[in-house]
Amino acid sequence: MGAFEQYDARISRVMAKIESMQDKKFQICVGGWPPQWKPPLTEEDVAAFETEKGIRLPEDYRRFITTVASSGSQPFYGLEPLSQEDCKAEFPFPYTLDRILYFLYMTGEEMDTFYDEDAPFTADHGLLPLCTEGDGMDSVLVVNSDDPDTYGTVWYFDLANDFGTAPMRDPNTGKPFHFLDWLEYWADRTAGLGERDYFQFMETVRIPPPPDNPDIMGRKMGWIK
């Protein structure tokens, strides 16, 4: 079975799971339910985006948006459409699976530099938005990275609440999510929810041990020993 056939089989499985939830009822549901999907993009549209940005989209995501749906009303507030507006995918993502952005592990000086209006802001480079849970809690896809292991992975991105950004991982294996992993995890978790239940993608984030530095903000605030 070739790569496209494998992606198609995986996509069919995930979409079948989503289709089986059409009759579920939720008291807490931020996006349109049951999920509604917009028509897929053409190869020409996607190729034009890639040429403009000088990138190649991750193959599982690319296959989904060209064969199934370009966007939709789920997960959460909905799968975001491919758009060049405010997109900085042409620049490499500055973090890796082993080097994340986590504000509690930064010193006060590092945070001052990060938010310095005169310093270049790079935290959103190399990313495409996938969806938002609201209140600044987003899922993003790394589409440009100098690190091949980081390219194509999905990250939890929350600067609004002073978290930072870190890769989402399979709770059982610890492997980082790629697009179809992310979408299937959402489908599986949603299928298991009761009418009043909800979950957040934050639950898939694993924070590494803190650095041996007494001046990091987490220790200054007494949240980290």
PDB file of N, CA, C and O in Angstrom, residues 78-106:
ATOM      1  N   GLY A  78     -13.713  24.929  15.251  1.00  0.00           N
ATOM      2  CA  GLY A  78     -13.682  24.548  13.849  1.00  0.00           C
ATOM      3  C   GLY A  78     -12.299  24.456  13.252  1.00  0.00           C
ATOM      4  O   GLY A  78     -11.372  25.178  13.655  1.00  0.00           O
ATOM      5  N   LEU A  79     -12.138  23.553  12.301  1.00  0.00           N
ATOM      6  CA  LEU A  79     -10.893  23.414  11.557  1.00  0.00           C
ATOM      7  C   LEU A  79     -10.695  24.646  10.699  1.00  0.00           C
ATOM      8  O   LEU A  79     -11.541  24.993   9.871  1.00  0.00           O
ATOM      9  N   GLU A  80      -9.574  25.321  10.885  1.00  0.00           N
ATOM     10  CA  GLU A  80      -9.309  26.575  10.187  1.00  0.00           C
ATOM     11  C   GLU A  80      -9.000  26.327   8.710  1.00  0.00           C
ATOM     12  O   GLU A  80      -8.340  25.343   8.351  1.00  0.00           O
ATOM     13  N   PRO A  81      -9.434  27.235   7.838  1.00  0.00           N
ATOM     14  CA  PRO A  81      -9.086  27.107   6.419  1.00  0.00           C
ATOM     15  C   PRO A  81      -7.636  27.498   6.172  1.00  0.00           C
ATOM     16  O   PRO A  81      -7.038  28.247   6.952  1.00  0.00           O
ATOM     17  N   LEU A  82      -7.075  26.988   5.103  1.00  0.00           N
ATOM     18  CA  LEU A  82      -5.731  27.372   4.679  1.00  0.00           C
ATOM     19  C   LEU A  82      -5.780  28.816   4.198  1.00  0.00           C
ATOM     20  O   LEU A  82      -6.531  29.141   3.279  1.00  0.00           O
ATOM     21  N   SER A  83      -5.007  29.681   4.809  1.00  0.00           N
ATOM     22  CA  SER A  83      -5.074  31.101   4.474  1.00  0.00           C
ATOM     23  C   SER A  83      -3.705  31.732   4.618  1.00  0.00           C
ATOM     24  O   SER A  83      -2.926  31.375   5.511  1.00  0.00           O
ATOM     25  N   GLN A  84      -3.409  32.686   3.745  1.00  0.00           N
ATOM     26  CA  GLN A  84      -2.145  33.395   3.833  1.00  0.00           C
ATOM     27  C   GLN A  84      -2.223  34.606   4.740  1.00  0.00           C
ATOM     28  O   GLN A  84      -1.196  35.207   5.069  1.00  0.00           O
ATOM     29  N   GLU A  85      -3.423  34.970   5.154  1.00  0.00           N
ATOM     30  CA  GLU A  85      -3.583  36.131   6.024  1.00  0.00           C
ATOM     31  C   GLU A  85      -2.953  35.861   7.387  1.00  0.00           C
ATOM     32  O   GLU A  85      -3.277  34.884   8.061  1.00  0.00           O
ATOM     33  N   ASP A  86      -2.039  36.741   7.788  1.00  0.00           N
ATOM     34  CA  ASP A  86      -1.333  36.633   9.074  1.00  0.00           C
ATOM     35  C   ASP A  86      -0.537  35.339   9.206  1.00  0.00           C
ATOM     36  O   ASP A  86      -0.128  34.974  10.316  1.00  0.00           O
ATOM     37  N   CYS A  87      -0.302  34.643   8.106  1.00  0.00           N
ATOM     38  CA  CYS A  87       0.450  33.392   8.146  1.00  0.00           C
ATOM     39  C   CYS A  87       1.919  33.660   7.863  1.00  0.00           C
ATOM     40  O   CYS A  87       2.254  34.324   6.877  1.00  0.00           O
ATOM     41  N   LYS A  88       2.790  33.142   8.716  1.00  0.00           N
ATOM     42  CA  LYS A  88       4.226  33.343   8.550  1.00  0.00           C
ATOM     43  C   LYS A  88       4.933  32.013   8.332  1.00  0.00           C
ATOM     44  O   LYS A  88       5.997  31.741   8.877  1.00  0.00           O
ATOM     45  N   ALA A  89       4.284  31.180   7.511  1.00  0.00           N
ATOM     46  CA  ALA A  89       4.804  29.837   7.265  1.00  0.00           C
ATOM     47  C   ALA A  89       6.112  29.836   6.492  1.00  0.00           C
ATOM     48  O   ALA A  89       6.814  28.823   6.467  1.00  0.00           O
ATOM     49  N   GLU A  90       6.441  30.947   5.863  1.00  0.00           N
ATOM     50  CA  GLU A  90       7.681  30.990   5.079  1.00  0.00           C
ATOM     51  C   GLU A  90       8.932  31.046   5.948  1.00  0.00           C
ATOM     52  O   GLU A  90      10.052  30.811   5.461  1.00  0.00           O
ATOM     53  N   PHE A  91       8.761  31.323   7.250  1.00  0.00           N
ATOM     54  CA  PHE A  91       9.894  31.376   8.177  1.00  0.00           C
ATOM     55  C   PHE A  91       9.918  30.109   9.033  1.00  0.00           C
ATOM     56  O   PHE A  91       8.875  29.634   9.465  1.00  0.00           O
ATOM     57  N   PRO A  92      11.096  29.571   9.328  1.00  0.00           N
ATOM     58  CA  PRO A  92      11.169  28.338  10.121  1.00  0.00           C
ATOM     59  C   PRO A  92      10.654  28.523  11.553  1.00  0.00           C
ATOM     60  O   PRO A  92      10.878  29.565  12.175  1.00  0.00           O
ATOM     61  N   PHE A  93       9.988  27.516  12.051  1.00  0.00           N
ATOM     62  CA  PHE A  93       9.543  27.471  13.444  1.00  0.00           C
ATOM     63  C   PHE A  93      10.769  27.438  14.346  1.00  0.00           C
ATOM     64  O   PHE A  93      11.699  26.642  14.127  1.00  0.00           O
ATOM     65  N   PRO A  94      10.835  28.297  15.381  1.00  0.00           N
ATOM     66  CA  PRO A  94      12.066  28.420  16.171  1.00  0.00           C
ATOM     67  C   PRO A  94      12.255  27.379  17.267  1.00  0.00           C
ATOM     68  O   PRO A  94      13.297  27.384  17.938  1.00  0.00           O
ATOM     69  N   TYR A  95      11.282  26.483  17.476  1.00  0.00           N
ATOM     70  CA  TYR A  95      11.384  25.521  18.564  1.00  0.00           C
ATOM     71  C   TYR A  95      11.431  24.101  18.009  1.00  0.00           C
ATOM     72  O   TYR A  95      11.158  23.865  16.828  1.00  0.00           O
ATOM     73  N   THR A  96      11.806  23.161  18.852  1.00  0.00           N
ATOM     74  CA  THR A  96      11.868  21.761  18.457  1.00  0.00           C
ATOM     75  C   THR A  96      11.187  20.913  19.526  1.00  0.00           C
ATOM     76  O   THR A  96      10.842  21.415  20.610  1.00  0.00           O
ATOM     77  N   LEU A  97      11.035  19.629  19.250  1.00  0.00           N
ATOM     78  CA  LEU A  97      10.420  18.729  20.228  1.00  0.00           C
ATOM     79  C   LEU A  97      11.188  18.718  21.542  1.00  0.00           C
ATOM     80  O   LEU A  97      10.592  18.490  22.612  1.00  0.00           O
ATOM     81  N   ASP A  98      12.485  18.981  21.483  1.00  0.00           N
ATOM     82  CA  ASP A  98      13.323  18.965  22.686  1.00  0.00           C
ATOM     83  C   ASP A  98      13.595  20.358  23.239  1.00  0.00           C
ATOM     84  O   ASP A  98      14.247  20.491  24.277  1.00  0.00           O
ATOM     85  N   ARG A  99      13.102  21.376  22.552  1.00  0.00           N
ATOM     86  CA  ARG A  99      13.321  22.753  23.025  1.00  0.00           C
ATOM     87  C   ARG A  99      12.036  23.533  22.820  1.00  0.00           C
ATOM     88  O   ARG A  99      11.770  24.057  21.745  1.00  0.00           O
ATOM     89  N   ILE A 100      11.218  23.583  23.860  1.00  0.00           N
ATOM     90  CA  ILE A 100       9.900  24.195  23.773  1.00  0.00           C
ATOM     91  C   ILE A 100       9.932  25.613  24.338  1.00  0.00           C
ATOM     92  O   ILE A 100      10.943  26.046  24.904  1.00  0.00           O
ATOM     93  N   LEU A 101       8.824  26.299  24.197  1.00  0.00           N
ATOM     94  CA  LEU A 101       8.649  27.604  24.823  1.00  0.00           C
ATOM     95  C   LEU A 101       7.686  27.436  25.989  1.00  0.00           C
ATOM     96  O   LEU A 101       6.505  27.131  25.796  1.00  0.00           O
ATOM     97  N   TYR A 102       8.197  27.604  27.193  1.00  0.00           N
ATOM     98  CA  TYR A 102       7.381  27.431  28.397  1.00  0.00           C
ATOM     99  C   TYR A 102       7.717  28.569  29.351  1.00  0.00           C
ATOM    100  O   TYR A 102       8.837  28.650  29.873  1.00  0.00           O
ATOM    101  N   PHE A 103       6.776  29.465  29.579  1.00  0.00           N
ATOM    102  CA  PHE A 103       7.077  30.693  30.295  1.00  0.00           C
ATOM    103  C   PHE A 103       7.574  30.467  31.717  1.00  0.00           C
ATOM    104  O   PHE A 103       8.391  31.232  32.218  1.00  0.00           O
ATOM    105  N   LEU A 104       7.072  29.432  32.389  1.00  0.00           N
ATOM    106  CA  LEU A 104       7.508  29.193  33.765  1.00  0.00           C
ATOM    107  C   LEU A 104       8.967  28.786  33.838  1.00  0.00           C
ATOM    108  O   LEU A 104       9.574  28.861  34.913  1.00  0.00           O
ATOM    109  N   TYR A 105       9.548  28.361  32.726  1.00  0.00           N
ATOM    110  CA  TYR A 105      10.953  27.989  32.708  1.00  0.00           C
ATOM    111  C   TYR A 105      11.855  29.128  32.220  1.00  0.00           C
ATOM    112  O   TYR A 105      13.064  28.952  32.079  1.00  0.00           O
ATOM    113  N   MET A 106      11.277  30.288  31.954  1.00  0.00           N
ATOM    114  CA  MET A 106      12.043  31.439  31.502  1.00  0.00           C
ATOM    115  C   MET A 106      12.392  32.340  32.684  1.00  0.00           C
ATOM    116  O   MET A 106      11.651  32.413  33.666  1.00  0.00           O
TER     117      MET A 106
END
